[in-house]
CSV table of C-alpha atoms in Angstrom, one decimal:
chain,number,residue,atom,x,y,z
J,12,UNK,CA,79.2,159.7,95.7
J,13,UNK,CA,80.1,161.4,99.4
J,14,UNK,CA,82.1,160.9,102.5
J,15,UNK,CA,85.2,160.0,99.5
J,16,UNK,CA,88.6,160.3,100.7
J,17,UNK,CA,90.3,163.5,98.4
J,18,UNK,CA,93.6,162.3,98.5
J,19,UNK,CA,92.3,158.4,97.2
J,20,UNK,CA,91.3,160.3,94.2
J,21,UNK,CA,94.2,162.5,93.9
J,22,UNK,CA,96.3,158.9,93.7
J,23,UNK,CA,94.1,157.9,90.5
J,24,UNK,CA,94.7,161.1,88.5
J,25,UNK,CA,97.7,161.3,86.5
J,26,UNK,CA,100.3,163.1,88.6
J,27,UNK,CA,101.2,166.0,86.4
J,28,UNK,CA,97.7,166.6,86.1
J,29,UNK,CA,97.0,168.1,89.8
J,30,UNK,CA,98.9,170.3,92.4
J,31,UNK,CA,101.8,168.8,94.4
J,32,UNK,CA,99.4,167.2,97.3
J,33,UNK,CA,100.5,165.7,100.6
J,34,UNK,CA,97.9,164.7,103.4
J,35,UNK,CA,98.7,164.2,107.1
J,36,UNK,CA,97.4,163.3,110.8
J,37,UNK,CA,96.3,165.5,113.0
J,38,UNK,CA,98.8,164.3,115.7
J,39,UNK,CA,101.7,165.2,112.9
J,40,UNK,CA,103.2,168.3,114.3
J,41,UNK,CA,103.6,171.6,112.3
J,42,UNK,CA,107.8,171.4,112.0
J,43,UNK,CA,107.0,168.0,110.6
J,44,UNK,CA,104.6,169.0,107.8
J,45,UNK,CA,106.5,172.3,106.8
J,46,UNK,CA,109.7,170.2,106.6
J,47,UNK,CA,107.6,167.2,104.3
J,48,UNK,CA,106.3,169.8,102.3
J,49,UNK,CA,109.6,171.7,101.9
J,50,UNK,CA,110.9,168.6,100.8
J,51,UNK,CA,107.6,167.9,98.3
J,52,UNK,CA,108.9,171.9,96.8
J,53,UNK,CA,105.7,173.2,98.4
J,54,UNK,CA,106.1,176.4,100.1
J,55,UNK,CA,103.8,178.9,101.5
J,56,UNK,CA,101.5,179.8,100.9
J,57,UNK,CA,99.9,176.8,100.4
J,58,UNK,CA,95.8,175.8,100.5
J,59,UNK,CA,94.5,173.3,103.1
J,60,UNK,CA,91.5,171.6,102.7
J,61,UNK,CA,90.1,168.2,105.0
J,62,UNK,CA,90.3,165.0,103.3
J,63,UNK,CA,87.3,164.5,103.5
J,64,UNK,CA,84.9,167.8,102.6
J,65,UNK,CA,83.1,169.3,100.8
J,66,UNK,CA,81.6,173.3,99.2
J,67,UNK,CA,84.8,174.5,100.2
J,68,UNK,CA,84.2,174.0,104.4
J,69,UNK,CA,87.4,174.1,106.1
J,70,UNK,CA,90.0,175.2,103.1
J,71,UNK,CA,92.3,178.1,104.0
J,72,UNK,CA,95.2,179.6,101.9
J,73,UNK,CA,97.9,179.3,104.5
J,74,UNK,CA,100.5,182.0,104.6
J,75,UNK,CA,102.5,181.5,107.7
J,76,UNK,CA,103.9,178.4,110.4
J,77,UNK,CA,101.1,180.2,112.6
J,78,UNK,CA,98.6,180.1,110.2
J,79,UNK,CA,98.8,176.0,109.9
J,80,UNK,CA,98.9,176.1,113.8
J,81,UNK,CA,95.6,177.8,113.9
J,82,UNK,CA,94.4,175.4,111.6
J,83,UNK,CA,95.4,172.1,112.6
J,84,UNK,CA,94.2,173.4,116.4
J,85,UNK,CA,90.4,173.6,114.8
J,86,UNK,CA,90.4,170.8,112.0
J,87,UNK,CA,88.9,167.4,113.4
J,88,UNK,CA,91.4,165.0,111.3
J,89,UNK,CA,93.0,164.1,108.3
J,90,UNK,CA,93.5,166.7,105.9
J,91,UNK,CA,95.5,167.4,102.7
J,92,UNK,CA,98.3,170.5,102.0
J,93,UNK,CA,98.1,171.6,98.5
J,94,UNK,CA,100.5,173.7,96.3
J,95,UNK,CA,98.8,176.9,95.7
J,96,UNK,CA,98.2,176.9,91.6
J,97,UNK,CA,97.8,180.5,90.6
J,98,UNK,CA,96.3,180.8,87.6
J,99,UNK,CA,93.8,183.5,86.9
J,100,UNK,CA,91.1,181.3,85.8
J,101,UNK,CA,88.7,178.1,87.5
J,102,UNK,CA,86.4,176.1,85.4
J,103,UNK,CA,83.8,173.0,86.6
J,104,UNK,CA,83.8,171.2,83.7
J,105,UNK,CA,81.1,168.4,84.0
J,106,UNK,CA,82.1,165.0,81.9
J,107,UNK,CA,80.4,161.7,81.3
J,108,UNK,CA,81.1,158.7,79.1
J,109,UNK,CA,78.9,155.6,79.3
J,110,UNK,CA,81.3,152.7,79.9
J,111,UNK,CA,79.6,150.9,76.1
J,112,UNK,CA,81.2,154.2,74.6
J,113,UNK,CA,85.0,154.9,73.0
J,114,UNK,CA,84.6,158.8,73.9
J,115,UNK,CA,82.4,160.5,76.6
J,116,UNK,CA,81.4,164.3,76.0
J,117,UNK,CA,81.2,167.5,78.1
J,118,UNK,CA,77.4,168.5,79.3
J,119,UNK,CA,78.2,171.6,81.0
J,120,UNK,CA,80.8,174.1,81.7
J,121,UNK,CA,81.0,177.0,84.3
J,122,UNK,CA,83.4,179.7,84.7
J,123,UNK,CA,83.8,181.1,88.5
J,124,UNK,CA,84.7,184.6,89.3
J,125,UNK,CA,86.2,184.6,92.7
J,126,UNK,CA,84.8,186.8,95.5
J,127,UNK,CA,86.4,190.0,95.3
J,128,UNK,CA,86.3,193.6,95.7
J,129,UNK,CA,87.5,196.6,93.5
J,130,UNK,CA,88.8,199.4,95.4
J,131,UNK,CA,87.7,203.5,94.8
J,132,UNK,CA,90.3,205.0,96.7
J,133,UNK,CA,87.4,206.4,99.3
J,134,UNK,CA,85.8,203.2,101.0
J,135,UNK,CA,87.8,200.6,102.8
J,136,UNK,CA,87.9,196.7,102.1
J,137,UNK,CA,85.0,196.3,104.8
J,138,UNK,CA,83.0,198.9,103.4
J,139,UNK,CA,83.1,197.8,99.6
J,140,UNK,CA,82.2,193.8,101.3
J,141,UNK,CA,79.0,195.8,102.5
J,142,UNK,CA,78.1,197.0,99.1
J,143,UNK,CA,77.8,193.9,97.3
J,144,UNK,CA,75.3,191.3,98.5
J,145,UNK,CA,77.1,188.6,97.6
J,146,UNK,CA,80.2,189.6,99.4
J,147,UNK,CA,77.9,190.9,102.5
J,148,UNK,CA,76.6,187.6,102.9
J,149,UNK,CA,80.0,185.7,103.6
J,150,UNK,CA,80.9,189.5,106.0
J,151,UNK,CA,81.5,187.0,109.0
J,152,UNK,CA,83.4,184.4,107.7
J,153,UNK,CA,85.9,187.5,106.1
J,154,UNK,CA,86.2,189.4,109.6
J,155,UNK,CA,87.5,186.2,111.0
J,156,UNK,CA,89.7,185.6,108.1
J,157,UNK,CA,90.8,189.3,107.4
J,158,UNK,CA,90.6,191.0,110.7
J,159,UNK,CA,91.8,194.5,111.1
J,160,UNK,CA,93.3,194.5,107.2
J,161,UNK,CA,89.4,194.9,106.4
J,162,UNK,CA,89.9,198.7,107.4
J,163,UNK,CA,92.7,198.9,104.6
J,164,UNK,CA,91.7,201.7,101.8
J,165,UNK,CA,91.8,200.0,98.1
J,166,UNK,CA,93.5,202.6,95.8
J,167,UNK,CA,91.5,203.3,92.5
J,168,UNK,CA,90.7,200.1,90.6
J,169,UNK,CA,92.7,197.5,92.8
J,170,UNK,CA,91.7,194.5,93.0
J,171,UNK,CA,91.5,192.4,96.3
J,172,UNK,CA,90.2,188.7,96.0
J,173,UNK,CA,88.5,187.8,99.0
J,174,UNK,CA,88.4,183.5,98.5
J,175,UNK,CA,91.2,182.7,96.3
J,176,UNK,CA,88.8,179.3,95.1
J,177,UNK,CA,86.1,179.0,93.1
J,178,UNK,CA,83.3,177.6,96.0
J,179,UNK,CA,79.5,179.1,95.1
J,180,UNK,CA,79.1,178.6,99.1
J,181,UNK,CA,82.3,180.4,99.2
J,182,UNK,CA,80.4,183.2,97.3
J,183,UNK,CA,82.2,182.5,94.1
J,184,UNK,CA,79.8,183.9,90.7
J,185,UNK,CA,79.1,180.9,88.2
J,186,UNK,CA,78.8,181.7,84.6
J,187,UNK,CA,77.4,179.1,82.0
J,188,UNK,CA,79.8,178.4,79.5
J,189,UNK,CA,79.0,175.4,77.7
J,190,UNK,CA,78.3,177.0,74.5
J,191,UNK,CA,82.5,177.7,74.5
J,192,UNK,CA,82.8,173.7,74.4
J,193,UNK,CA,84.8,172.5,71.3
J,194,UNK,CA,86.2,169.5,69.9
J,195,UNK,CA,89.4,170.3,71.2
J,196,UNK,CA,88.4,170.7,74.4
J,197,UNK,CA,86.4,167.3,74.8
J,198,UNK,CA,89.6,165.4,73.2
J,199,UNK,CA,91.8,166.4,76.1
J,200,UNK,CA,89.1,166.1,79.1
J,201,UNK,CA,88.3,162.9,77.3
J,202,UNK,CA,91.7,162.0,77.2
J,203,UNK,CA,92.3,162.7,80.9
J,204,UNK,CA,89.0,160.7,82.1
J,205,UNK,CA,90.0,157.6,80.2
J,206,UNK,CA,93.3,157.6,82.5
J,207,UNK,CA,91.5,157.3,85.6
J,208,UNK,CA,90.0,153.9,86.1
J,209,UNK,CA,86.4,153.7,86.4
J,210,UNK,CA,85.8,157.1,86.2
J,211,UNK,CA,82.1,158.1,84.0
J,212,UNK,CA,80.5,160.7,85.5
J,213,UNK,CA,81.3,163.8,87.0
J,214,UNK,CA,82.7,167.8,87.4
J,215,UNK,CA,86.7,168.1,87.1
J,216,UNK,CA,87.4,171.9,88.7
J,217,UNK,CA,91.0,173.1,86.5
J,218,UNK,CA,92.2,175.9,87.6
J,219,UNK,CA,94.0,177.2,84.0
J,220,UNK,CA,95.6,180.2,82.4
J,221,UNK,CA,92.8,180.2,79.7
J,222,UNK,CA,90.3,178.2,78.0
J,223,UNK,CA,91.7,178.1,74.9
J,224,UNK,CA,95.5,176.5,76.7
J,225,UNK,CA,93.3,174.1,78.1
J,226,UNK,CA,92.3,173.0,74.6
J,227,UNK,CA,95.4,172.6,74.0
J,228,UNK,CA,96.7,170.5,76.9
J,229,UNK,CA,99.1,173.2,78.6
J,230,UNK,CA,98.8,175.5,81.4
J,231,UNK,CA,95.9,173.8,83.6
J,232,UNK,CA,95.7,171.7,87.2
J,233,UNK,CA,93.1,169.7,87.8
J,234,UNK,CA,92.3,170.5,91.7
J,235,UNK,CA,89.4,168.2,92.2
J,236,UNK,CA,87.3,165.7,90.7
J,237,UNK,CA,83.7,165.0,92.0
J,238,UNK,CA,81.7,161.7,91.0
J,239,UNK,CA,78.4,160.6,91.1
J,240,UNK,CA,77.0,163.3,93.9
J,241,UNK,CA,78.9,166.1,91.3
J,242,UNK,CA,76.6,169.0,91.2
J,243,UNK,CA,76.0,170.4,87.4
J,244,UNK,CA,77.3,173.6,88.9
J,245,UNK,CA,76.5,175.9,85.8
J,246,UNK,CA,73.0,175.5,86.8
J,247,UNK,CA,74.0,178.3,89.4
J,248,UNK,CA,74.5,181.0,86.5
J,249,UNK,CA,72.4,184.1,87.9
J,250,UNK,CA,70.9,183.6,84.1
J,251,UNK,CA,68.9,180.2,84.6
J,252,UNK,CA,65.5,179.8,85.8
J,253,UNK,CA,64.8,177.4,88.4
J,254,UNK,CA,63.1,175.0,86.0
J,255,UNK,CA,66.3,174.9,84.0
J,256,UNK,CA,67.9,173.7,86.8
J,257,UNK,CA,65.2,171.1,87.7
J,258,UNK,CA,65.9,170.4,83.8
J,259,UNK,CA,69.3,169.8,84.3
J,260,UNK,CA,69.5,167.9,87.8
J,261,UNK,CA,66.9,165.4,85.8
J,262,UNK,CA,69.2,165.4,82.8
J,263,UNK,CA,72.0,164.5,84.7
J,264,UNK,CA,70.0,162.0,86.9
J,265,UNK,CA,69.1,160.2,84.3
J,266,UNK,CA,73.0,160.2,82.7
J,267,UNK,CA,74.5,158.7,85.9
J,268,UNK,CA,71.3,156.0,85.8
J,269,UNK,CA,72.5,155.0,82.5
J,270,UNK,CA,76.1,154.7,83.4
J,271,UNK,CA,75.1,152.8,86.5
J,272,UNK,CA,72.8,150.5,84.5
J,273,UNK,CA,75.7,149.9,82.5
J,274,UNK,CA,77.8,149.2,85.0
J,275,UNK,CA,75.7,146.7,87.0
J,276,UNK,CA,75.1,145.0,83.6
J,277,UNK,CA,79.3,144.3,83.3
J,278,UNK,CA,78.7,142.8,87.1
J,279,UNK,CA,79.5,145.7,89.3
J,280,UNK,CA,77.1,146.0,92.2
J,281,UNK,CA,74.4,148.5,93.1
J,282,UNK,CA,75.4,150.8,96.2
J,283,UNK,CA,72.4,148.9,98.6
J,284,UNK,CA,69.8,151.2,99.7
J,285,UNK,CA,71.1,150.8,103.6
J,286,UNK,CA,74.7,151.9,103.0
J,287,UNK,CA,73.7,154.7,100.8
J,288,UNK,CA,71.4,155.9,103.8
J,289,UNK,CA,74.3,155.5,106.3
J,290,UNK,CA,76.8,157.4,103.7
J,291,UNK,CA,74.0,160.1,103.3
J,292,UNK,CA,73.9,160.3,107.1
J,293,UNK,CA,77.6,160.6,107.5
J,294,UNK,CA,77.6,163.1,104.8
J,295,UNK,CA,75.0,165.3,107.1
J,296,UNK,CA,77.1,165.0,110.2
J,297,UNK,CA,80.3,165.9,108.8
J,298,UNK,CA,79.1,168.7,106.9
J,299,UNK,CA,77.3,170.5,110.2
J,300,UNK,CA,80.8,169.8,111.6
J,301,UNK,CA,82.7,171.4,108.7
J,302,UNK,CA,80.6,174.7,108.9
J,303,UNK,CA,81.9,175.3,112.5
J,304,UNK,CA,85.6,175.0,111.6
């Protein structure tokens, strides 16, 4: 549910599934992990991302030996290096099968647009950021990123993605695309959950080259998979009401009760109310830590 280690559930996922992943110390030095990844066929730029994390806190697309210096100088432990996996598009696709079933099913889907801006040939990168509120909001988080190339003129219609990954905290837009589940699709995600041992409930983000070669198995990483704290992340379409979220979160409460129930009943144990408190607590800390890195 939280406070899970990534690379633990990187292990359960069939390999050709995800990204080439290592993880390292924070002691390991920087000739070390360029020459482990060179040797893994990772190169730069590669993404970074703690072990442990969470909305997106503390991952950086690394370009440079002195970009994973900076890094490593301000992360607070363990974290993993990821191939980057370029494909154009990033879907959370939520998935649940109650362990008394054959086949689970999809119960949402949500397309991210990453943050971006379009250039006019007039304004520069900094400029256009100011424009859009959604792009304004994350202004501090860029300058420190971006710098001085934030004063660079866009030419007429060129694009410049701001966070190469689909985080809503990131300032990502979520589109609802449920209604663009098929058969096809659910057979693959289906057949790719029932791989992973113990796995019922929760939000696979696939990075992909379209929805329709994910149906049919080809061109797609899976980059992440969240559990029982997985967020129903279409909810955050601009197009839902509040009380369809509430609708949903309950929906979705109730699905992971039943899978639980299920579970308990084939002799699995109930998370005890004092360790789910201390996870919780955990969670809290390590997030508030996350935000400053």
């Amino acid at each position: 549910m939280a406070m899970e280690s990534k690379m633990a559930i990187y292990d359960l996922i069939p390999a050709h599934h995800i990204p080439k992943t290592l993880h390292f110390e924070k002691h390991v030095s920087v000739v070390q992990i360029i020459t482990s990844l060179k040797k893994a066929g990772i190169d730069f730029p590669f993404i970074v991302k703690p072990d442990i994390g969470m909305k997106a806190f503390a991952v950086e697309k690394i370009k440079s030996a002195e970009g994973l210096s900076s890094y490593m100088r301000r992360t607070s432990g363990v974290f993993i290096a990821q191939e980057l996996i370029e494909y154009p598009s990033e879907l959370g696709i939520f998935y649940v099968r109650n362990p008394n079933e054959e086949r689970g099913r999809i119960t949402g889907i949500v397309a991210k647009e990453f943050l971006a801006v379009n250039g006019d040939g007039r304004h520069s990168i900094l400029e256009l950021i100011k424009q859009n509120p959604r792009s304004h909001f994350q202004l501090a988080a860029l300058k420190r990123t971006y710098g001085s190339v934030l004063d660079t003129i866009l030419p007429m219609d060129e694009k410049f993605i701001l966070v190469p990954y689909g985080s809503h905290t990131r300032g990502a837009k979520f589109s609802d695309v449920t209604k663009k589940s098929t058969e096809a699709l659910v057979t693959v995600i289906d057949r790719i959950c029932r791989q992973i041992p113990g796995f019922y409930y929760g939000r696979l983000d696939i990075l992909c080259t379209s929805m329709e070669d994910l149906e049919h198995g080809k061109n797609f990483k899976i980059i992440e998979i969240n559990g029982a704290g997985s967020e129903a992340t279409h909810i955050y379409d601009p197009g839902h009401s509040l009380f369809y979220a509430w609708r949903e979160i309950i929906r979705h409460w109730i699905l992971l009760y039943r899978v639980s129930l299920a579970n308990y009943e084939k002799g699995h144990s109930y998370l005890s109310y004092k360790d789910g408190r201390e996870m919780l607590r955990a969670n809290n800390a390590l997030e508030a830590q996350l935000k400053l890195l």
